[in-house]
Amino acid sequence: MSIASDFRQFIRIRWAWALVAAMFLYGIGVGVLAPMNAVYMKDGIGLTKLQITWVFSSSLLLNMLLTVAVGLFSDRLRRRKAIPMTAAALCASGLLLYMRADSFVPALLGMALASAPSGMIMGQMFAMARNHYTRWAPNIVEISQLWLRATFSVGFFTGLLVGANVYLFASFRGVLWGNLLGYAALFALLLLYREVETEPGTKRTAGGEPYSLAMLIALLLLSCADAIRGLYLPLVVSGKFGDPRYASYLWSAQAVFELLFMTVAGYWAAKYGSKRLILYAAAGAFVTYIVYAQTDSLAVYFTMQPIYSFFVSVLLGVAMGYVQRMFIHRAGFGASLYVFITQTAALVGYMLPLVVPGISADIFYIPAGLVLVSVAIQCVVLLKERAVGYNKA
């Protein structure tokens, strides 16, 4: 089936528009605040570097615990949309508290309430989407999940642009209200959405992946590498080339390629296999990190963006679907587990500045090493699978 016909079927799936719109507006809300949050804590509230790290880290740890806990019991429910709706309401309440923070403790409490429940949103949204697409469009489930994830990316990058402009005429307060409106829009759209009910414990055997702890560890290492790169690339580019705007241009270039490659990666994964595609994408990330560490040319940085964008597309899209299929009988837990993996990686990114002195391009040797270990693990898994196939033959 062609991409065009698949996409026509995707946009005609009943009530899928509510999921797409909710994911897009939620992405905008997250993107509005994301680049401004640490700056607000420093300039708007007056927190130190250590206090900012504690706020982010504590909120993320709570987020991780809630994500896994909810994922464990959500598959026992016939309906799960009340979970992201409750989370959106809690996050909005936390933002109202965060807006009034004037010191470390109120900021910590406000940010914890504003961000800790958010892990219940992404995981349960994708679990609902998998059930929805399985019911109404079973032949395009995987690519539909990728398009939904791409919708969040579109919203997120739109939010980055919106946030920058809102800040110009409404300061930090306007940015925070923009984030709150994103949660309000998500709540309203989920209220309208007609969820596909499922019988708790329903078994679906088609399209699953064998459980592999080794592959989960490999994906965690790749996510950690990407989190480190996301934290340090703007700092390295600004320090090396003297203009922080170049980092924004790099992110914009990545966004364009990422949205294109997410669709391509979905079809390639169906044709060649998810694990093989993840391995190839990881190899591209390794090359990118080595080039980042060794080159002093801004043009080369831009040249590497398509390669890295392909890696990000596979990591955010194909890997997410792979983990979900590993737990295909428990869609809620599978989706939450992938979110937990990315959250763990983000925690590494938050904590690293406390243990790594200085800022230089040499930092990229760390994610390169993580990717190298991940590639080694993936190669062992693929070789074992091939050996089992030969033995069965």
Coordinates of C-alpha atoms in Angstrom, one line a residue:
M1 CA 0.0 0.0 0.0
S2 CA 1.3 3.5 -0.9
I3 CA 2.1 6.3 1.6
A4 CA -0.7 8.4 0.0
S5 CA -3.4 5.8 0.5
D6 CA -2.2 5.0 4.0
F7 CA -2.3 8.7 4.9
R8 CA -5.8 9.0 3.5
Q9 CA -6.9 6.1 5.6
F10 CA -5.2 7.6 8.6
I11 CA -7.0 10.9 8.5
R12 CA -10.4 9.2 7.9
I13 CA -10.1 7.0 11.1
R14 CA -13.1 7.9 13.2
W15 CA -12.3 10.1 16.2
A16 CA -8.6 10.0 15.4
W17 CA -8.7 13.7 14.7
A18 CA -9.2 14.3 18.5
L19 CA -6.0 12.3 19.3
V20 CA -4.0 14.2 16.6
A21 CA -5.3 17.6 17.7
A22 CA -4.6 16.8 21.3
M23 CA -1.1 15.7 20.6
F24 CA -0.4 18.8 18.5
L25 CA -1.7 21.3 21.0
Y26 CA 0.0 19.4 23.9
G27 CA 3.3 19.6 21.9
I28 CA 2.8 23.4 21.5
G29 CA 2.3 23.8 25.2
V30 CA 5.4 21.8 26.1
G31 CA 7.5 23.6 23.4
V32 CA 6.4 27.0 24.6
L33 CA 8.0 26.5 28.0
A34 CA 10.9 24.0 27.3
P35 CA 13.6 26.5 26.3
M36 CA 12.6 29.2 28.8
N37 CA 12.1 27.2 32.0
A38 CA 15.7 27.1 33.3
V39 CA 16.1 30.8 32.4
Y40 CA 12.9 31.6 34.3
M41 CA 14.2 29.8 37.4
K42 CA 17.4 31.7 37.2
D43 CA 16.3 35.2 36.2
G44 CA 12.6 35.2 37.3
I45 CA 12.9 33.4 40.6
G46 CA 16.6 33.8 41.4
L47 CA 17.6 30.1 41.8
T48 CA 21.2 28.9 41.7
K49 CA 22.5 26.3 39.3
L50 CA 22.4 23.6 42.0
Q51 CA 18.8 24.6 43.0
I52 CA 17.7 24.5 39.4
T53 CA 19.2 21.0 39.0
W54 CA 17.4 19.8 42.1
V55 CA 14.1 21.2 40.8
F56 CA 14.5 19.4 37.5
S57 CA 15.8 16.2 38.9
S58 CA 13.3 15.9 41.7
S59 CA 10.4 16.6 39.3
L60 CA 11.7 14.1 36.8
L61 CA 12.2 11.3 39.5
L62 CA 8.6 11.8 40.6
N63 CA 7.5 11.7 36.9
M64 CA 9.3 8.4 36.4
L65 CA 7.7 6.8 39.4
L66 CA 4.2 7.9 38.4
T67 CA 4.8 6.8 34.8
V68 CA 5.7 3.3 35.7
A69 CA 3.1 3.0 38.5
V70 CA 0.3 4.1 36.2
G71 CA 1.6 1.9 33.4
L72 CA 1.4 -1.2 35.6
F73 CA -2.3 -0.8 36.5
S74 CA -3.7 1.0 33.4
D75 CA -4.1 -2.2 31.4
R76 CA -6.7 -3.4 33.9
L77 CA -9.0 -0.6 32.9
R78 CA -11.6 -0.7 30.2
R79 CA -11.1 3.1 29.6
R80 CA -7.9 5.0 30.4
K81 CA -8.5 8.6 29.1
A82 CA -9.4 9.7 32.6
I83 CA -5.6 9.2 33.4
P84 CA -4.2 11.8 31.0
M85 CA -7.2 14.1 31.7
T86 CA -6.4 14.0 35.5
A87 CA -2.7 14.5 34.8
A88 CA -3.4 17.6 32.6
A89 CA -5.6 19.1 35.4
L90 CA -2.8 18.5 37.9
C91 CA -0.1 20.0 35.7
A92 CA -2.3 23.1 35.1
S93 CA -2.8 23.5 38.9
G94 CA 1.0 23.1 39.4
L95 CA 1.7 25.8 36.9
L96 CA -0.6 28.2 38.8
L97 CA 1.5 27.5 41.9
Y98 CA 4.8 27.8 40.0
M99 CA 3.8 31.2 38.6
R100 CA 3.7 32.6 42.2
A101 CA 7.0 31.0 43.3
D102 CA 9.5 33.5 44.6
S103 CA 12.0 31.1 46.2
F104 CA 13.4 27.5 46.0
V105 CA 10.7 25.6 48.0
P106 CA 7.7 27.0 46.2
A107 CA 9.4 26.6 42.9
L108 CA 10.2 23.0 43.7
L109 CA 6.6 22.2 44.8
G110 CA 5.1 24.0 41.8
M111 CA 7.4 22.4 39.2
A112 CA 6.9 19.0 40.8
L113 CA 3.1 19.3 40.5
A114 CA 3.3 20.9 37.1
S115 CA 5.6 18.3 35.5
A116 CA 5.5 15.0 37.5
P117 CA 2.1 13.9 36.2
S118 CA 3.0 14.6 32.6
G119 CA 4.5 11.2 32.2
M120 CA 1.0 9.8 32.5
I121 CA 0.0 11.8 29.4
M122 CA 2.3 10.6 26.7
G123 CA 2.3 6.9 27.7
Q124 CA -1.4 6.6 28.0
M125 CA -2.1 8.7 24.9
F126 CA -0.1 6.3 22.8
A127 CA -1.7 3.3 24.5
M128 CA -5.1 4.7 23.7
A129 CA -4.0 5.4 20.1
R130 CA -2.7 1.8 19.7
N131 CA -6.0 0.4 20.8
H132 CA -7.9 2.9 18.6
Y133 CA -5.9 2.2 15.4
T134 CA -5.9 -1.6 16.1
R135 CA -9.7 -1.4 16.2
W136 CA -10.4 0.9 13.2
A137 CA -7.3 0.6 11.0
P138 CA -5.3 -2.6 11.9
N139 CA -3.2 -2.6 8.7
I140 CA -1.6 0.8 9.4
V141 CA -1.2 0.7 13.2
E142 CA 2.5 1.2 13.3
I143 CA 2.7 4.0 10.8
S144 CA -0.3 5.7 12.5
Q145 CA 1.7 5.7 15.7
L146 CA 4.6 7.3 14.0
W147 CA 2.4 10.0 12.4
L148 CA 0.9 10.7 15.8
R149 CA 4.5 11.0 17.3
A150 CA 5.4 13.3 14.4
T151 CA 2.4 15.4 15.2
F152 CA 3.8 16.0 18.7
S153 CA 7.1 17.0 17.1
V154 CA 5.4 19.5 14.8
G155 CA 3.5 20.9 17.8
F156 CA 6.7 21.0 19.9
F157 CA 8.8 22.9 17.3
T158 CA 5.8 25.2 16.7
G159 CA 5.7 25.9 20.4
L160 CA 9.4 26.8 20.4
L161 CA 8.7 29.6 17.8
V162 CA 5.5 30.6 19.7
G163 CA 7.3 30.8 23.0
A164 CA 10.1 33.0 21.7
N165 CA 7.5 35.5 20.3
V166 CA 5.3 35.4 23.3
Y167 CA 8.3 36.1 25.5
L168 CA 9.0 39.3 23.6
F169 CA 5.7 40.9 24.4
A170 CA 4.4 39.0 27.5
S171 CA 7.7 38.0 29.3
F172 CA 8.0 34.8 31.3
R173 CA 4.4 35.0 32.6
G174 CA 3.0 34.8 29.1
V175 CA 5.2 31.8 28.4
L176 CA 3.8 30.0 31.5
W177 CA 0.2 30.9 30.5
G178 CA 0.9 29.4 27.1
N179 CA 2.0 26.2 28.7
L180 CA -1.1 26.1 30.8
L181 CA -3.3 26.7 27.8
G182 CA -1.7 23.6 26.2
Y183 CA -2.9 21.5 29.1
A184 CA -6.3 23.0 29.0
A185 CA -6.6 22.3 25.3
L186 CA -5.5 18.7 25.9
F187 CA -8.1 18.2 28.6
A188 CA -10.9 19.6 26.4
L189 CA -10.1 17.4 23.4
L190 CA -9.8 14.3 25.5
L191 CA -13.2 15.1 27.0
L192 CA -14.6 15.1 23.5
Y193 CA -12.7 12.0 22.3
R194 CA -14.6 8.7 22.2
E195 CA -12.2 6.1 23.4
V196 CA -12.1 2.5 22.2
E197 CA -13.0 0.3 25.1
T198 CA -10.9 -2.8 25.7
E199 CA -11.5 -5.8 27.9
P200 CA -8.8 -5.9 30.6
G201 CA -6.3 -8.7 29.9
T202 CA -7.4 -9.0 26.3
K203 CA -4.8 -11.0 24.4
R204 CA -3.5 -10.1 20.9
T205 CA -0.8 -12.3 19.5
A206 CA -0.3 -10.7 16.0
G207 CA 2.6 -8.3 15.5
G208 CA 4.4 -8.8 18.8
E209 CA 8.1 -8.7 19.5
P210 CA 10.0 -11.1 21.9
Y211 CA 10.9 -9.6 25.2
S212 CA 14.6 -8.6 25.3
L213 CA 16.1 -6.9 28.3
A214 CA 19.3 -6.5 26.3
M215 CA 17.5 -4.4 23.7
L216 CA 15.9 -2.3 26.4
I217 CA 19.3 -1.5 27.8
A218 CA 20.6 -0.7 24.3
L219 CA 17.7 1.7 23.8
L220 CA 18.4 3.3 27.1
L221 CA 22.0 3.9 26.2
L222 CA 21.0 5.5 22.9
S223 CA 18.5 7.8 24.7
C224 CA 21.1 8.8 27.2
A225 CA 23.5 9.7 24.4
D226 CA 20.8 11.8 22.7
A227 CA 20.0 13.6 26.0
I228 CA 23.6 14.5 26.5
R229 CA 23.8 15.8 23.0
G230 CA 20.6 17.8 23.5
L231 CA 22.0 19.5 26.6
Y232 CA 25.5 20.2 25.3
L233 CA 25.2 20.9 21.6
P234 CA 23.8 24.5 22.1
L235 CA 26.6 25.3 24.6
V236 CA 29.4 23.8 22.4
V237 CA 28.1 25.6 19.3
S238 CA 27.8 28.9 21.1
G239 CA 31.3 28.6 22.6
K240 CA 33.0 27.4 19.5
F241 CA 31.4 29.6 16.9
G242 CA 30.5 32.7 19.0
D243 CA 26.8 33.0 18.2
P244 CA 24.1 31.0 20.1
R245 CA 21.7 31.5 17.2
Y246 CA 23.6 28.9 15.2
A247 CA 22.3 26.3 17.7
S248 CA 18.7 27.3 16.9
Y249 CA 19.4 27.0 13.2
L250 CA 20.7 23.5 13.8
W251 CA 17.6 22.5 15.7
S252 CA 15.4 23.9 12.9
A253 CA 17.3 21.9 10.3
Q254 CA 16.9 18.8 12.4
A255 CA 13.2 19.4 12.8
V256 CA 12.6 19.5 9.0
F257 CA 14.5 16.3 8.4
E258 CA 13.1 14.6 11.4
L259 CA 9.5 14.9 10.3
L260 CA 10.4 13.6 6.8
F261 CA 12.5 10.7 8.1
M262 CA 9.9 9.5 10.7
T263 CA 7.6 8.4 7.9
V264 CA 10.4 6.9 5.8
A265 CA 11.7 5.1 8.9
G266 CA 8.3 3.6 9.6
Y267 CA 8.1 1.9 6.2
W268 CA 11.7 0.8 6.3
A269 CA 11.2 -0.8 9.7
A270 CA 8.2 -2.7 8.3
K271 CA 10.4 -3.9 5.4
Y272 CA 13.7 -4.6 7.0
G273 CA 12.9 -5.0 10.7
S274 CA 12.9 -2.6 13.6
K275 CA 16.1 -3.9 15.3
R276 CA 18.1 -3.7 12.1
L277 CA 17.0 -0.2 11.4
I278 CA 17.8 0.9 15.0
L279 CA 21.3 -0.5 14.6
Y280 CA 21.9 1.4 11.4
A281 CA 20.6 4.6 12.9
A282 CA 22.8 4.2 15.9
A283 CA 25.8 3.8 13.7
G284 CA 25.0 7.1 12.1
A285 CA 24.7 8.8 15.5
F286 CA 28.2 7.4 16.4
V287 CA 29.7 9.0 13.3
T288 CA 27.9 12.3 14.1
Y289 CA 29.3 12.5 17.7
I290 CA 32.8 11.8 16.5
V291 CA 32.5 14.5 13.8
Y292 CA 31.1 16.9 16.4
A293 CA 34.1 16.2 18.7
Q294 CA 36.8 16.6 16.0
T295 CA 35.6 19.3 13.5
D296 CA 35.8 23.1 13.8
S297 CA 33.6 23.8 10.8
L298 CA 30.1 25.0 11.3
A299 CA 29.3 23.8 7.7
V300 CA 30.2 20.2 8.7
Y301 CA 27.9 20.5 11.8
F302 CA 25.0 21.3 9.4
T303 CA 26.0 18.6 7.0
M304 CA 25.7 16.0 9.8
Q305 CA 22.1 17.1 10.7
P306 CA 20.3 14.8 8.2
I307 CA 22.2 11.8 9.5
Y308 CA 21.4 12.7 13.1
S309 CA 17.8 13.5 12.3
F310 CA 17.4 10.0 10.9
F311 CA 18.7 8.6 14.2
V312 CA 16.3 10.8 16.2
S313 CA 13.4 9.8 14.0
V314 CA 14.2 6.1 14.5
L315 CA 14.7 6.5 18.3
L316 CA 11.5 8.5 18.8
G317 CA 9.3 6.6 16.4
V318 CA 10.5 3.1 15.5
A319 CA 12.0 2.3 18.9
M320 CA 8.8 3.4 20.6
G321 CA 6.7 1.1 18.5
Y322 CA 9.2 -1.7 19.1
V323 CA 9.0 -1.4 22.9
Q324 CA 5.2 -1.3 22.7
R325 CA 5.1 -4.5 20.6
M326 CA 7.4 -6.1 23.1
F327 CA 4.5 -5.7 25.5
I328 CA 1.7 -6.0 23.0
H329 CA -0.7 -7.6 25.5
R330 CA -0.2 -4.6 27.9
A331 CA -0.3 -1.5 25.7
G332 CA -0.4 0.9 28.7
F333 CA 2.7 -0.6 30.3
G334 CA 4.6 -0.8 27.0
A335 CA 4.0 2.8 26.2
S336 CA 4.8 3.9 29.7
L337 CA 8.0 1.9 29.7
Y338 CA 9.3 3.7 26.6
V339 CA 8.5 7.1 28.3
F340 CA 10.3 5.9 31.4
I341 CA 13.4 5.0 29.3
T342 CA 13.4 8.5 27.8
Q343 CA 12.9 10.1 31.2
T344 CA 15.9 8.1 32.7
A345 CA 18.0 9.4 29.8
A346 CA 16.9 13.0 30.5
L347 CA 17.8 12.6 34.2
V348 CA 21.4 11.7 33.0
G349 CA 21.4 14.9 31.0
Y350 CA 20.3 17.0 34.0
M351 CA 22.9 15.5 36.4
L352 CA 25.9 15.5 34.0
P353 CA 26.7 19.2 34.4
L354 CA 27.4 18.5 38.1
V355 CA 30.2 16.0 37.4
V356 CA 31.7 17.2 34.1
P357 CA 33.9 20.3 34.4
G358 CA 33.9 22.8 31.6
I359 CA 32.3 22.9 28.2
S360 CA 34.1 21.6 25.1
A361 CA 33.5 19.5 22.0
D362 CA 35.3 16.6 23.8
I363 CA 32.0 16.0 25.7
F364 CA 30.7 14.3 22.6
Y365 CA 33.1 11.4 23.1
I366 CA 30.8 10.4 26.0
P367 CA 27.6 9.8 23.9
A368 CA 29.8 8.2 21.2
G369 CA 31.0 5.7 23.8
L370 CA 27.4 5.0 25.0
V371 CA 26.3 4.4 21.4
L372 CA 29.3 2.1 20.8
V373 CA 28.2 0.0 23.8
S374 CA 24.6 0.0 22.5
V375 CA 25.7 -1.1 19.0
A376 CA 27.7 -4.0 20.5
I377 CA 24.7 -5.1 22.5
Q378 CA 22.4 -4.9 19.5
C379 CA 24.9 -6.9 17.4
V380 CA 25.0 -9.7 20.0
V381 CA 21.1 -9.8 20.0
L382 CA 20.9 -10.0 16.2
L383 CA 23.6 -12.7 16.0
K384 CA 21.8 -14.8 18.6
E385 CA 18.6 -14.4 16.7
R386 CA 20.3 -15.5 13.5
A387 CA 21.9 -18.5 15.2
V388 CA 18.5 -19.5 16.5
G389 CA 17.0 -19.2 13.0
Y390 CA 19.8 -21.4 11.6
N391 CA 19.2 -24.0 14.3
K392 CA 15.5 -24.1 13.6
A393 CA 16.1 -24.4 9.9

